[in-house]
Tab-separated table of C-alpha atoms in Angstrom:
chain	number	residue	atom	x	y	z
V	250	UNK	CA	78.826	-8.705	7.351
V	251	UNK	CA	75.891	-10.511	5.731
V	252	UNK	CA	76.223	-13.905	4.105
V	253	UNK	CA	78.533	-13.346	1.083
V	254	UNK	CA	76.704	-16.018	-0.918
V	255	UNK	CA	73.436	-14.132	-0.417
V	256	UNK	CA	75.037	-10.830	-1.333
V	257	UNK	CA	76.283	-12.214	-4.652
V	258	UNK	CA	73.170	-14.348	-5.137
V	259	UNK	CA	75.025	-17.656	-5.612
V	260	UNK	CA	74.631	-21.116	-4.083
V	261	UNK	CA	77.077	-22.183	-1.419
V	262	UNK	CA	78.524	-24.830	-3.739
V	263	UNK	CA	79.033	-22.391	-6.605
V	264	UNK	CA	82.199	-22.721	-8.618
V	265	UNK	CA	84.796	-19.989	-8.938
V	266	UNK	CA	83.514	-19.111	-12.418
V	267	UNK	CA	79.955	-18.808	-11.174
V	268	UNK	CA	81.056	-16.534	-8.338
V	269	UNK	CA	83.022	-14.395	-10.768
V	270	UNK	CA	80.104	-14.132	-13.156
V	271	UNK	CA	77.688	-13.224	-10.353
V	272	UNK	CA	80.167	-10.596	-9.152
V	273	UNK	CA	80.344	-9.033	-12.589
V	274	UNK	CA	76.557	-8.904	-12.854
V	275	UNK	CA	76.247	-7.251	-9.444
V	276	UNK	CA	78.998	-4.721	-10.114
V	277	UNK	CA	77.336	-3.770	-13.379
V	278	UNK	CA	74.024	-3.359	-11.536
V	279	UNK	CA	75.405	-0.993	-8.906
V	280	UNK	CA	78.174	0.659	-10.906
V	281	UNK	CA	78.746	4.320	-9.909
V	282	UNK	CA	78.287	5.443	-13.511
V	283	UNK	CA	74.690	4.251	-13.428
V	284	UNK	CA	74.000	6.277	-10.299
V	285	UNK	CA	75.705	9.457	-11.469
V	286	UNK	CA	73.680	12.559	-10.446
V	287	UNK	CA	71.349	10.288	-8.487
V	288	UNK	CA	70.412	11.192	-4.903
V	289	UNK	CA	70.830	7.531	-3.969
V	290	UNK	CA	74.419	7.245	-5.250
V	291	UNK	CA	75.817	6.913	-1.701
V	292	UNK	CA	73.540	3.931	-1.049
V	293	UNK	CA	74.683	2.355	-4.304
V	294	UNK	CA	78.325	2.900	-3.232
V	295	UNK	CA	77.638	1.112	0.053
V	296	UNK	CA	76.030	-1.759	-1.795
V	297	UNK	CA	79.012	-1.987	-4.151
V	298	UNK	CA	81.378	-2.051	-1.170
V	299	UNK	CA	79.364	-4.922	0.324
V	300	UNK	CA	79.585	-6.805	-3.004
V	301	UNK	CA	83.359	-6.296	-3.216
V	302	UNK	CA	83.784	-7.547	0.374
V	303	UNK	CA	81.647	-10.593	-0.336
V	304	UNK	CA	83.648	-11.364	-3.460
V	305	UNK	CA	86.945	-11.021	-1.559
V	306	UNK	CA	85.707	-13.420	1.123
V	307	UNK	CA	84.537	-16.008	-1.392
V	308	UNK	CA	87.655	-15.874	-3.528
V	309	UNK	CA	89.838	-16.070	-0.421
V	310	UNK	CA	87.927	-19.170	0.680
V	311	UNK	CA	88.435	-20.767	-2.685
V	312	UNK	CA	92.171	-20.113	-2.727
V	313	UNK	CA	92.570	-21.497	0.782
V	314	UNK	CA	90.742	-24.692	-0.213
V	315	UNK	CA	86.976	-24.746	-0.083
V	316	UNK	CA	84.110	-23.032	1.660
V	317	UNK	CA	84.583	-22.090	5.268
V	318	UNK	CA	82.147	-24.316	7.080
V	319	UNK	CA	83.660	-23.601	10.450
V	320	UNK	CA	85.229	-27.036	10.706
V	321	UNK	CA	88.431	-25.710	9.240
V	322	UNK	CA	89.414	-24.013	12.486
V	323	UNK	CA	88.788	-27.121	14.558
V	324	UNK	CA	91.553	-29.041	12.898
V	325	UNK	CA	94.082	-26.711	14.496
V	326	UNK	CA	92.559	-26.519	17.914
V	327	UNK	CA	91.584	-29.948	19.106
V	328	UNK	CA	94.378	-32.342	18.457
V	329	UNK	CA	94.289	-32.883	14.725
V	330	UNK	CA	97.459	-32.951	12.745
V	331	UNK	CA	99.317	-29.709	13.088
V	332	UNK	CA	102.848	-29.898	11.707
V	333	UNK	CA	103.503	-26.340	12.875
V	334	UNK	CA	102.379	-26.863	16.473
V	335	UNK	CA	105.941	-26.765	17.835
V	336	UNK	CA	106.710	-23.789	15.757
V	337	UNK	CA	110.470	-23.937	15.397
V	338	UNK	CA	110.213	-23.923	11.635
V	339	UNK	CA	112.252	-27.040	11.152
V	340	UNK	CA	109.453	-29.324	10.503
V	341	UNK	CA	110.626	-32.784	9.829
V	342	UNK	CA	108.195	-35.529	10.705
V	343	UNK	CA	110.945	-38.026	10.838
V	344	UNK	CA	113.155	-36.055	13.095
V	345	UNK	CA	113.575	-37.728	16.443
V	346	UNK	CA	113.371	-35.071	19.021
V	347	UNK	CA	114.910	-31.619	18.834
V	348	UNK	CA	118.468	-30.840	18.143
V	349	UNK	CA	120.160	-31.514	21.363
V	350	UNK	CA	122.267	-28.431	20.957
V	351	UNK	CA	119.155	-26.192	21.053
V	352	UNK	CA	118.839	-26.694	24.746
V	353	UNK	CA	115.690	-28.649	24.505
V	354	UNK	CA	115.229	-31.542	26.748
V	355	UNK	CA	117.400	-34.364	25.665
V	356	UNK	CA	115.975	-37.514	24.356
V	357	UNK	CA	116.082	-39.889	27.205
V	358	UNK	CA	114.387	-42.634	25.295
V	359	UNK	CA	110.829	-43.739	25.490
V	360	UNK	CA	107.837	-42.837	23.327
V	361	UNK	CA	106.927	-39.613	25.026
V	362	UNK	CA	110.305	-38.109	24.435
V	363	UNK	CA	111.149	-39.233	20.914
V	364	UNK	CA	107.732	-38.456	19.555
V	365	UNK	CA	107.420	-35.085	21.183
V	366	UNK	CA	107.655	-33.279	17.902
V	367	UNK	CA	105.348	-35.285	15.722
V	368	UNK	CA	102.348	-37.163	16.883
V	369	UNK	CA	101.684	-39.032	13.699
V	370	UNK	CA	104.929	-40.792	13.039
V	371	UNK	CA	105.694	-44.163	14.437
V	372	UNK	CA	108.273	-44.011	17.085
V	373	UNK	CA	111.322	-45.601	15.599
V	374	UNK	CA	113.093	-46.108	18.832
V	375	UNK	CA	110.625	-48.369	20.449
V	376	UNK	CA	108.637	-49.172	17.317
V	377	UNK	CA	105.395	-48.436	19.088
V	378	UNK	CA	102.520	-46.489	17.675
V	379	UNK	CA	100.926	-45.354	20.863
V	380	UNK	CA	101.803	-41.778	20.162
V	381	UNK	CA	100.631	-41.818	16.563
U	287	UNK	CA	45.298	12.032	-13.528
U	288	UNK	CA	45.478	8.561	-12.142
U	289	UNK	CA	44.831	5.213	-13.808
U	290	UNK	CA	47.921	4.932	-16.005
U	291	UNK	CA	49.764	2.417	-13.860
U	292	UNK	CA	48.492	-0.934	-15.067
U	293	UNK	CA	50.067	-4.274	-15.849
U	294	UNK	CA	50.370	-5.659	-19.354
U	295	UNK	CA	48.074	-8.673	-19.014
U	296	UNK	CA	49.374	-10.490	-22.080
U	297	UNK	CA	52.815	-10.698	-20.479
U	298	UNK	CA	51.488	-11.909	-17.126
U	299	UNK	CA	51.145	-15.542	-16.264
U	300	UNK	CA	47.577	-16.589	-15.551
U	301	UNK	CA	48.249	-17.102	-11.852
U	302	UNK	CA	49.801	-13.640	-11.585
U	303	UNK	CA	46.834	-12.168	-13.419
U	304	UNK	CA	44.574	-13.774	-10.811
U	305	UNK	CA	46.796	-12.343	-8.052
U	306	UNK	CA	46.551	-8.864	-9.575
U	307	UNK	CA	42.785	-9.159	-9.633
U	308	UNK	CA	42.914	-10.296	-5.984
U	309	UNK	CA	44.837	-7.117	-5.110
U	310	UNK	CA	42.356	-4.999	-7.061
U	311	UNK	CA	39.388	-6.651	-5.353
U	312	UNK	CA	41.194	-6.378	-2.007
U	313	UNK	CA	41.595	-2.612	-2.285
U	314	UNK	CA	38.014	-2.337	-3.544
U	315	UNK	CA	36.628	-4.290	-0.614
U	316	UNK	CA	38.768	-2.343	1.844
U	317	UNK	CA	37.352	0.892	0.425
U	318	UNK	CA	33.844	-0.547	0.681
U	319	UNK	CA	34.414	-1.761	4.249
U	320	UNK	CA	35.668	1.557	5.582
U	321	UNK	CA	33.952	4.080	3.303
U	322	UNK	CA	30.841	2.545	1.812
U	323	UNK	CA	29.955	0.909	-1.479
U	324	UNK	CA	30.149	4.069	-3.611
U	325	UNK	CA	33.785	4.662	-2.577
U	326	UNK	CA	34.769	1.304	-4.029
U	327	UNK	CA	33.461	2.450	-7.431
U	328	UNK	CA	36.040	5.234	-7.414
U	329	UNK	CA	39.015	2.922	-7.034
U	330	UNK	CA	42.184	3.852	-8.892
U	331	UNK	CA	44.711	1.440	-10.455
U	332	UNK	CA	47.546	3.532	-9.050
U	333	UNK	CA	46.490	2.726	-5.503
U	334	UNK	CA	46.347	-0.962	-6.394
U	335	UNK	CA	49.939	-0.574	-7.639
U	336	UNK	CA	50.842	0.981	-4.269
U	337	UNK	CA	49.409	-2.090	-2.462
U	338	UNK	CA	51.284	-4.481	-4.783
U	339	UNK	CA	54.552	-2.551	-4.405
U	340	UNK	CA	54.466	-2.465	-0.620
U	341	UNK	CA	53.304	-6.086	-0.293
U	342	UNK	CA	56.242	-7.216	-2.455
U	343	UNK	CA	58.674	-5.094	-0.424
U	344	UNK	CA	57.636	-6.250	3.022
U	345	UNK	CA	56.464	-9.499	4.459
U	346	UNK	CA	52.729	-8.996	4.027
U	347	UNK	CA	49.786	-11.306	4.361
U	348	UNK	CA	48.831	-12.460	0.869
U	349	UNK	CA	46.052	-14.896	1.814
U	350	UNK	CA	42.905	-14.665	-0.289
U	351	UNK	CA	39.249	-15.433	0.258
U	352	UNK	CA	36.480	-16.056	-2.219
U	353	UNK	CA	33.499	-13.767	-2.568
U	354	UNK	CA	30.820	-12.769	-5.088
U	355	UNK	CA	31.244	-9.284	-6.467
U	356	UNK	CA	28.051	-7.311	-6.920
U	357	UNK	CA	29.194	-6.370	-10.423
U	358	UNK	CA	29.913	-9.993	-11.402
U	359	UNK	CA	27.562	-12.119	-9.313
U	360	UNK	CA	27.729	-15.046	-11.731
U	361	UNK	CA	31.253	-16.020	-10.690
U	362	UNK	CA	33.311	-16.212	-7.521
U	363	UNK	CA	36.302	-13.920	-7.272
U	364	UNK	CA	39.187	-13.830	-4.843
U	365	UNK	CA	40.286	-10.847	-2.813
U	366	UNK	CA	43.290	-10.170	-0.635
U	367	UNK	CA	42.296	-9.949	2.994
U	368	UNK	CA	43.981	-8.729	6.202
U	369	UNK	CA	46.772	-6.950	4.366
U	370	UNK	CA	47.836	-3.651	5.936
U	371	UNK	CA	49.176	-2.325	2.644
U	372	UNK	CA	45.883	-2.968	0.869
U	373	UNK	CA	44.136	-1.018	3.630
U	374	UNK	CA	46.711	1.780	3.334
U	375	UNK	CA	46.206	1.941	-0.429
U	376	UNK	CA	42.438	2.174	0.096
U	377	UNK	CA	42.927	5.060	2.556
U	378	UNK	CA	45.257	6.871	0.163
U	379	UNK	CA	42.686	6.390	-2.621
U	380	UNK	CA	40.056	8.198	-0.577
U	381	UNK	CA	42.436	10.954	0.531
U	382	UNK	CA	43.387	11.715	-3.067
U	383	UNK	CA	39.748	11.479	-4.120
U	384	UNK	CA	38.775	14.043	-1.538
U	385	UNK	CA	41.375	16.513	-2.807
U	386	UNK	CA	40.299	15.845	-6.384
U	387	UNK	CA	36.712	16.699	-5.471
U	388	UNK	CA	37.940	19.926	-3.855
U	389	UNK	CA	39.967	20.734	-6.961
U	390	UNK	CA	37.120	20.060	-9.412
U	391	UNK	CA	34.687	22.042	-7.312
U	392	UNK	CA	37.010	25.033	-7.313
U	393	UNK	CA	38.134	24.863	-10.956
U	394	UNK	CA	35.014	23.729	-12.764
U	395	UNK	CA	32.268	24.352	-10.229
U	396	UNK	CA	31.360	20.700	-10.584
U	397	UNK	CA	28.181	19.778	-8.714
U	398	UNK	CA	29.167	16.080	-8.632
U	399	UNK	CA	32.431	17.021	-6.979
U	400	UNK	CA	30.608	19.142	-4.400
U	401	UNK	CA	28.260	16.284	-3.571
U	402	UNK	CA	31.148	13.829	-3.386
U	403	UNK	CA	33.150	16.084	-1.049
U	404	UNK	CA	30.164	16.536	1.244
U	405	UNK	CA	29.349	12.829	1.204
U	406	UNK	CA	32.863	11.731	2.197
U	407	UNK	CA	33.644	14.634	4.544
U	408	UNK	CA	33.106	12.641	7.755
U	409	UNK	CA	35.198	9.695	6.494
U	410	UNK	CA	37.891	12.057	5.274
U	411	UNK	CA	38.067	13.774	8.669
U	412	UNK	CA	38.724	10.361	10.210
U	413	UNK	CA	41.548	9.753	7.708
U	414	UNK	CA	42.942	13.223	8.398
U	415	UNK	CA	43.330	12.256	12.044
U	416	UNK	CA	44.925	8.922	11.160
U	417	UNK	CA	47.374	10.336	8.565
U	418	UNK	CA	47.765	13.868	9.825
U	419	UNK	CA	51.304	14.496	8.545
U	420	UNK	CA	50.641	12.938	5.165
U	421	UNK	CA	47.400	14.846	4.601
U	422	UNK	CA	49.000	18.135	5.616
U	423	UNK	CA	51.812	17.631	3.116
U	424	UNK	CA	49.427	16.556	0.331
U	425	UNK	CA	47.188	19.562	0.973
U	426	UNK	CA	50.060	22.054	0.903
U	427	UNK	CA	51.482	20.504	-2.271
U	428	UNK	CA	48.157	20.579	-4.084
U	429	UNK	CA	47.636	24.202	-3.040
U	430	UNK	CA	51.016	25.120	-4.561
U	431	UNK	CA	50.103	23.275	-7.740
U	432	UNK	CA	46.771	25.113	-7.931
U	433	UNK	CA	48.485	28.478	-7.509
U	434	UNK	CA	50.907	27.719	-10.300
U	435	UNK	CA	48.118	26.465	-12.574
U	436	UNK	CA	46.062	29.582	-11.906
U	437	UNK	CA	49.016	31.811	-12.771
U	438	UNK	CA	49.251	30.152	-16.221
U	439	UNK	CA	52.997	30.687	-16.439
U	440	UNK	CA	55.662	28.304	-17.646
U	441	UNK	CA	56.545	26.522	-14.442
U	442	UNK	CA	56.105	22.950	-15.606
U	443	UNK	CA	59.217	21.797	-13.763
U	444	UNK	CA	57.941	23.269	-10.497
U	445	UNK	CA	54.500	21.701	-10.822
U	446	UNK	CA	55.981	18.322	-11.745
U	447	UNK	CA	58.377	18.576	-8.817
U	448	UNK	CA	55.526	19.346	-6.411
U	449	UNK	CA	53.369	16.491	-7.642
U	450	UNK	CA	56.326	14.110	-7.526
U	451	UNK	CA	57.049	15.204	-3.939
U	452	UNK	CA	53.441	14.464	-3.035
U	453	UNK	CA	53.786	10.891	-4.384
U	454	UNK	CA	57.097	10.478	-2.577
U	455	UNK	CA	55.373	11.344	0.714
U	456	UNK	CA	52.696	8.721	0.022
U	457	UNK	CA	55.354	6.045	-0.466
U	458	UNK	CA	57.447	7.181	2.502
U	459	UNK	CA	54.486	7.210	4.932
U	460	UNK	CA	53.571	3.573	4.219
U	461	UNK	CA	52.787	1.527	7.346
U	462	UNK	CA	55.544	-0.174	9.295
U	463	UNK	CA	58.947	0.771	10.608
U	464	UNK	CA	61.443	1.638	7.920
U	465	UNK	CA	65.153	2.278	8.123
U	466	UNK	CA	66.342	5.747	7.111
U	467	UNK	CA	67.927	4.451	3.912
U	468	UNK	CA	64.733	2.576	3.061
U	469	UNK	CA	62.668	5.751	3.440
U	470	UNK	CA	65.071	7.605	1.129
U	471	UNK	CA	64.718	4.929	-1.543
U	472	UNK	CA	60.907	4.858	-1.185
U	473	UNK	CA	60.807	8.632	-1.547
U	474	UNK	CA	62.909	8.446	-4.695
U	475	UNK	CA	60.708	5.684	-6.157
U	476	UNK	CA	57.530	7.635	-5.332
U	477	UNK	CA	59.085	10.828	-6.721
U	478	UNK	CA	59.841	9.235	-10.075
U	479	UNK	CA	56.451	7.568	-10.322
U	480	UNK	CA	54.805	10.920	-9.536
U	481	UNK	CA	56.856	12.650	-12.198
U	482	UNK	CA	55.910	10.024	-14.759
U	483	UNK	CA	52.207	10.230	-13.900
U	484	UNK	CA	52.077	14.018	-14.107
U	485	UNK	CA	53.890	14.334	-17.414
U	486	UNK	CA	52.026	11.530	-19.150
U	487	UNK	CA	48.711	12.888	-17.931
U	488	UNK	CA	49.598	16.372	-19.133
U	489	UNK	CA	50.535	15.011	-22.570
U	490	UNK	CA	47.407	12.877	-22.757
U	491	UNK	CA	45.200	15.872	-21.892
U	492	UNK	CA	46.683	18.298	-24.430
U	493	UNK	CA	43.755	18.098	-26.851
U	494	UNK	CA	41.108	18.206	-24.123
U	495	UNK	CA	42.752	21.168	-22.338
U	496	UNK	CA	43.142	23.144	-25.562
U	497	UNK	CA	39.449	22.665	-26.358
U	498	UNK	CA	38.397	23.716	-22.853
U	499	UNK	CA	41.043	26.447	-22.697
U	500	UNK	CA	42.282	24.857	-19.480
U	501	UNK	CA	45.812	24.990	-18.095
U	502	UNK	CA	48.214	22.517	-19.629
U	503	UNK	CA	51.878	22.837	-18.615
U	504	UNK	CA	53.185	21.257	-21.845
U	505	UNK	CA	51.199	23.646	-24.044
U	506	UNK	CA	52.628	26.603	-22.139
U	507	UNK	CA	56.189	25.333	-21.864
U	508	UNK	CA	56.524	24.435	-25.531
U	509	UNK	CA	54.595	27.512	-26.685
U	510	UNK	CA	51.899	26.149	-28.919
U	511	UNK	CA	51.132	28.629	-31.642
U	512	UNK	CA	47.536	29.622	-32.211
U	513	UNK	CA	47.607	28.455	-35.853
U	514	UNK	CA	49.354	25.173	-35.011
U	515	UNK	CA	47.180	22.076	-34.992
U	516	UNK	CA	47.129	19.739	-32.023
U	517	UNK	CA	48.641	16.905	-34.075
U	518	UNK	CA	51.537	19.077	-35.278
U	519	UNK	CA	52.179	20.391	-31.795
U	520	UNK	CA	52.152	16.887	-30.295
U	521	UNK	CA	54.498	15.717	-33.050
U	522	UNK	CA	56.861	18.565	-32.219
U	523	UNK	CA	57.058	17.803	-28.500
U	524	UNK	CA	56.642	14.057	-28.364
U	525	UNK	CA	60.325	13.206	-28.584
U	526	UNK	CA	61.265	15.415	-25.665
U	527	UNK	CA	58.306	14.234	-23.597
U	528	UNK	CA	59.256	10.630	-24.291
U	529	UNK	CA	62.804	11.318	-23.085
U	530	UNK	CA	61.448	12.868	-19.867
U	531	UNK	CA	59.139	9.930	-19.262
U	532	UNK	CA	61.772	7.276	-19.957
U	533	UNK	CA	64.237	9.140	-17.733
U	534	UNK	CA	61.744	8.950	-14.872
U	535	UNK	CA	61.247	5.225	-15.494
U	536	UNK	CA	65.016	4.678	-15.587
U	537	UNK	CA	65.458	6.416	-12.252
U	538	UNK	CA	62.538	4.458	-10.833
U	539	UNK	CA	64.209	1.178	-11.870
U	540	UNK	CA	67.509	2.294	-10.339
U	541	UNK	CA	65.855	3.074	-7.026
U	542	UNK	CA	64.083	-0.312	-7.032
U	543	UNK	CA	67.420	-2.066	-7.491
U	544	UNK	CA	68.477	-0.757	-4.106
U	545	UNK	CA	65.430	-2.256	-2.409
U	546	UNK	CA	65.327	-5.807	-1.141
U	547	UNK	CA	61.977	-7.312	-2.028
U	548	UNK	CA	60.913	-10.273	0.067
U	549	UNK	CA	57.552	-11.004	-1.561
U	550	UNK	CA	56.506	-12.004	-5.041
U	551	UNK	CA	57.692	-9.412	-7.554
U	552	UNK	CA	56.251	-10.895	-10.769
U	553	UNK	CA	53.320	-8.469	-11.000
U	554	UNK	CA	55.472	-5.521	-9.949
U	555	UNK	CA	58.082	-6.302	-12.606
U	556	UNK	CA	55.338	-6.629	-15.219
U	557	UNK	CA	53.856	-3.265	-14.302
U	558	UNK	CA	57.181	-1.411	-14.217
U	559	UNK	CA	59.054	-3.020	-17.122
U	560	UNK	CA	56.141	-3.807	-19.409
U	561	UNK	CA	53.091	-1.853	-18.297
U	562	UNK	CA	54.591	1.595	-17.783
U	563	UNK	CA	56.799	1.333	-20.840
U	564	UNK	CA	54.003	0.205	-23.159
U	565	UNK	CA	51.673	2.865	-21.694
U	566	UNK	CA	54.333	5.482	-22.505
U	567	UNK	CA	54.489	4.305	-26.113
U	568	UNK	CA	50.711	4.080	-26.297
U	569	UNK	CA	50.142	7.643	-25.115
U	570	UNK	CA	53.047	9.309	-26.923
U	571	UNK	CA	52.798	7.550	-30.282
U	572	UNK	CA	49.194	6.458	-30.093
U	573	UNK	CA	50.302	2.852	-30.441
U	574	UNK	CA	47.439	0.558	-29.634
U	575	UNK	CA	48.466	-2.178	-27.221
U	576	UNK	CA	48.744	-5.628	-28.758
U	577	UNK	CA	46.047	-7.823	-27.289
U	578	UNK	CA	45.906	-11.489	-27.925
U	579	UNK	CA	42.541	-13.191	-28.380
U	580	UNK	CA	42.976	-14.600	-24.860
U	581	UNK	CA	43.290	-11.077	-23.445
U	582	UNK	CA	40.265	-9.937	-25.374
U	583	UNK	CA	38.211	-12.834	-24.030
U	584	UNK	CA	39.317	-12.040	-20.454
U	585	UNK	CA	38.150	-8.443	-20.901
């Protein structure tokens, strides 16, 4: 898919309102009613589809918090904060270790064990911050 | 027939006016370079439009060079050089000229046309080899048009269709590699321009054709009565002709919206949105174009 900003003809730092306005202008330009009985109506339909896809991408980006510069993915892959990394759904940054009844390894003490779940909370057992 | 596609200079910025002149001089010099000085005197505005259209559509060389025109030696002018679309427009100009000579020689027995056809025969044969497919299609289309004109029956739609198809071939055969969808859009744009040219020329020639008793598709289609004056007849048909012309322009604009222009489109937009529209009004309603004193001085 081509650059959605180019398709809609907006700058990369355009606001939601600007994107919406540009979308409306483009839809009006390639509306099927304008190309009724026109031999190029199928090309206009393809263009309209491209515009709709571009608009969906840009509005999705805005609802998920800003333009996708590619850096967004890195925060989950290379050691940044990821509260869902352990994935058991019981996220509690202050929880010390897992529930012992879950069968997880028991907390034997020490930083590595008590801070296994969260890497950004000071270990309260040994009061160190080597794991944070 | 040709020469209706012009910009509206009063609506053009000065720099765009200079660019248009550079295109015009570019096509003229290209004609001169490949076909001799006399060919450049027979340049048509429509072919200049073709060069501007294609240069705006594709990444073309738009560098200019100064020169002294033989018609205006007192000042230096600029022309567009090394532009493949300017050269293509010049070739198309000569191809259409050759067929016009053939047409005039057959219809009117024109001696000038005979001389012109003979004079450019060698150059035209070279162009026939270069643009074999295009020339074959143009020739067959013009033959069909001649047959219909000779029959003097009401087949205006067929003639217009044929002429429009000829223009669509000229646009579709432009130099360079084009995607299939691009060729379709170019054909549609050329088709609508051809339709517009034929109808406006037919309307403009009503009076002349009636006097010469020559074929005019509008006179036949709308059944001009023998006791009806030209003015009354034109008044009767002008509304419908205007609708046909504006419909062609509308379809032309729609097809252009599907094209992605990479070059400067200022002159093109002026020609299509201002020039063609104001020419329509000028021919249909005999409205004289508004010319500012600046435009008059430039002329």
